[in-house]
């Protein structure tokens, strides 16, 4: 239901975790991100598959990650412009 991914990671190697309304994001020690939970608001859509992330955060239906070069990447729901005008 709702496009859920209930396969939360069980391995080691995580350095940070953030929780949104119905989804979670974890940052691995290799700079990649993993997401799981409900996807009714697009929380798990367009998740970046690259590495180089150093910080993560979640809103209710969207997520944000900071790359090691200082750029910001967003994904998930944008019904309230959460992903608009991201600083460059």
Backbone as CSV, one residue per row, in Angstrom:
resi,resn,N_x,N_y,N_z,CA_x,CA_y,CA_z,C_x,C_y,C_z
1,UNK,0.845,-1.175,0.000,0.000,0.000,0.000,0.893,1.243,0.000
2,UNK,0.533,2.256,-0.757,1.231,3.532,-0.823,2.643,3.417,-1.379
3,UNK,2.969,2.336,-2.054,4.301,2.198,-2.600,5.364,2.054,-1.526
4,UNK,5.031,1.413,-0.438,5.952,1.312,0.690,7.147,0.424,0.375
5,UNK,8.283,0.822,0.902,9.478,-0.019,0.944,9.748,-0.263,2.414
6,UNK,9.475,-1.443,2.853,9.618,-1.738,4.274,10.950,-2.400,4.593
7,UNK,11.807,-2.505,3.602,13.085,-3.172,3.794,14.125,-2.216,4.362
8,UNK,13.957,-1.858,5.610,14.913,-0.981,6.282,16.265,-1.674,6.332
9,UNK,17.334,-0.917,6.160,18.660,-1.538,6.162,18.991,-2.156,7.509
10,UNK,19.675,-3.278,7.456,20.059,-3.961,8.687,21.573,-4.100,8.802
11,UNK,22.292,-3.648,7.791,23.749,-3.766,7.830,24.377,-2.613,8.603
12,UNK,25.658,-2.711,8.843,26.407,-1.657,9.536,26.929,-0.660,8.507
13,UNK,27.610,0.372,8.989,28.233,1.325,8.091,27.451,2.604,7.891
14,UNK,26.499,2.887,8.760,25.724,4.116,8.656,26.271,5.157,9.632
15,UNK,26.226,6.412,9.207,26.762,7.490,10.043,25.698,8.503,10.454
16,UNK,24.524,8.467,9.810,23.443,9.399,10.166,22.113,8.824,9.701
17,UNK,21.037,9.258,10.370,19.690,8.856,9.986,18.750,10.039,10.209
18,UNK,17.752,10.150,9.339,16.747,11.206,9.467,15.379,10.602,9.175
19,UNK,14.357,11.121,9.837,13.001,10.605,9.669,12.060,11.709,9.221
20,UNK,11.235,11.387,8.239,10.202,12.303,7.775,8.858,11.852,8.297
21,UNK,7.795,12.261,7.596,6.451,11.904,8.030,6.211,10.409,8.047
22,UNK,6.530,9.745,6.957,6.333,8.299,6.850,7.489,7.639,6.129
23,UNK,8.648,8.256,6.146,9.815,7.679,5.483,11.071,8.010,6.280
24,UNK,12.140,7.293,5.971,13.417,7.527,6.635,14.531,7.527,5.597
25,UNK,15.625,8.199,5.928,16.804,8.267,5.086,18.008,7.989,5.964
26,UNK,18.928,7.185,5.471,20.164,6.912,6.194,21.344,7.264,5.299
27,UNK,22.386,7.778,5.915,23.624,8.130,5.228,24.669,7.072,5.558
28,UNK,25.212,6.462,4.514,26.252,5.442,4.697,27.624,6.105,4.836
29,UNK,28.560,5.388,5.392,29.903,5.929,5.552,30.635,6.113,4.224
30,UNK,30.097,5.566,3.127,30.698,5.784,1.806,30.082,6.987,1.090
31,UNK,29.194,7.736,1.784,28.606,8.939,1.209,27.371,8.712,0.355
32,UNK,26.798,7.517,0.365,25.555,7.238,-0.359,24.385,7.282,0.619
33,UNK,23.155,7.408,0.068,21.961,7.436,0.904,21.062,6.252,0.595
34,UNK,20.310,5.831,1.602,19.349,4.741,1.496,18.035,5.261,2.050
35,UNK,16.920,4.959,1.372,15.602,5.394,1.837,14.673,4.199,1.995
36,UNK,13.679,4.341,2.873,12.652,3.322,3.016,11.446,3.946,3.686
37,UNK,10.316,3.223,3.616,9.076,3.701,4.221,7.983,3.858,3.186
38,UNK,7.023,4.718,3.481,5.886,4.948,2.592,6.285,5.906,1.486
39,UNK,5.612,5.783,0.349,5.903,6.634,-0.798,4.643,7.329,-1.294
40,UNK,3.641,7.494,-0.430,2.380,8.083,-0.876,2.540,9.527,-1.316
41,UNK,3.555,10.213,-0.846,3.805,11.595,-1.260,5.038,11.735,-2.122
42,UNK,5.538,10.633,-2.666,6.724,10.695,-3.510,8.029,10.768,-2.739
43,UNK,8.009,10.430,-1.461,9.202,10.534,-0.623,10.369,9.700,-1.143
44,UNK,10.072,8.608,-1.832,11.123,7.710,-2.299,11.409,7.877,-3.786
45,UNK,10.823,8.887,-4.406,11.053,9.140,-5.828,12.297,9.992,-6.025
46,UNK,13.031,9.731,-7.088,14.202,10.519,-7.473,15.299,10.541,-6.422
47,UNK,15.438,9.477,-5.662,16.504,9.397,-4.665,17.845,9.360,-5.398
48,UNK,18.795,10.184,-5.006,20.077,10.193,-5.702,20.828,8.878,-5.513
49,UNK,21.473,8.424,-6.572,22.214,7.169,-6.512,23.721,7.400,-6.492
50,UNK,24.139,8.636,-6.484,25.570,8.942,-6.457,26.082,8.977,-5.019
51,UNK,27.369,9.179,-4.862,27.967,9.281,-3.534,28.436,10.713,-3.296
52,UNK,29.112,10.933,-2.181,29.628,12.260,-1.866,28.757,13.060,-0.927
53,UNK,27.782,12.430,-0.287,26.918,13.136,0.655,27.545,13.142,2.049
54,UNK,27.350,14.251,2.765,27.925,14.377,4.103,26.871,14.662,5.172
55,UNK,25.652,15.022,4.766,24.578,15.305,5.725,23.233,15.068,5.059
56,UNK,22.227,14.700,5.879,20.872,14.456,5.378,19.857,15.074,6.323
57,UNK,18.662,15.359,5.784,17.548,15.844,6.584,16.252,15.479,5.865
58,UNK,15.161,15.396,6.623,13.861,15.063,6.046,12.813,16.073,6.471
59,UNK,11.925,16.387,5.534,10.688,17.063,5.846,9.604,16.010,5.907
60,UNK,8.367,16.426,5.924,7.283,15.453,6.032,7.262,14.507,4.837
61,UNK,7.340,15.050,3.612,7.286,14.240,2.390,8.455,14.481,1.452
62,UNK,9.526,15.066,1.930,10.691,15.298,1.063,11.965,15.151,1.886
63,UNK,13.083,15.033,1.177,14.374,14.886,1.835,15.393,15.809,1.187
64,UNK,16.436,16.112,1.934,17.494,17.005,1.489,18.824,16.388,1.894
65,UNK,19.808,16.502,1.008,21.143,16.015,1.335,22.174,17.046,0.903
66,UNK,23.230,17.147,1.691,24.330,18.057,1.410,25.502,17.239,0.896
67,UNK,26.054,17.674,-0.258,27.210,16.984,-0.849,28.501,17.566,-0.317
68,UNK,29.574,16.824,-0.479,30.875,17.269,0.014,31.422,18.480,-0.722
69,UNK,30.826,18.832,-1.861,31.247,20.046,-2.579,30.380,21.255,-2.207
70,UNK,29.468,21.078,-1.246,28.620,22.165,-0.770,27.304,22.314,-1.501
71,UNK,27.034,21.489,-2.509,25.757,21.578,-3.217,24.675,20.831,-2.443
72,UNK,23.429,21.228,-2.671,22.270,20.652,-2.003,21.450,19.873,-3.031
73,UNK,21.015,18.667,-2.652,20.191,17.821,-3.505,18.888,17.554,-2.756
74,UNK,17.756,17.661,-3.466,16.455,17.398,-2.850,15.708,16.342,-3.646
75,UNK,14.807,15.627,-2.989,13.935,14.683,-3.675,12.682,14.492,-2.847
76,UNK,11.654,13.930,-3.512,10.375,13.703,-2.842,9.314,14.684,-3.301
77,UNK,8.328,14.873,-2.473,7.166,15.695,-2.797,7.547,17.172,-2.911
78,UNK,6.888,17.852,-3.842,7.146,19.283,-4.008,5.860,20.088,-4.090
79,UNK,4.794,19.599,-3.460,3.493,20.264,-3.538,3.495,21.657,-2.916
80,UNK,4.425,21.938,-2.039,4.542,23.264,-1.434,5.874,23.913,-1.792
81,UNK,6.395,23.549,-2.974,7.659,24.103,-3.493,8.864,23.731,-2.630
82,UNK,8.829,22.580,-1.966,9.957,22.157,-1.137,11.232,22.015,-1.954
83,UNK,11.099,21.709,-3.245,12.269,21.462,-4.084,12.546,22.624,-5.024
84,UNK,11.891,23.741,-4.826,12.062,24.888,-5.709,13.071,25.866,-5.127
85,UNK,13.832,26.505,-5.976,14.806,27.517,-5.571,15.810,26.989,-4.548
86,UNK,16.321,25.813,-4.815,17.357,25.242,-3.957,18.617,26.060,-4.134
87,UNK,19.299,26.434,-3.064,20.516,27.250,-3.199,21.567,26.556,-4.041
88,UNK,22.259,27.340,-4.834,23.342,26.770,-5.656,24.666,27.413,-5.290
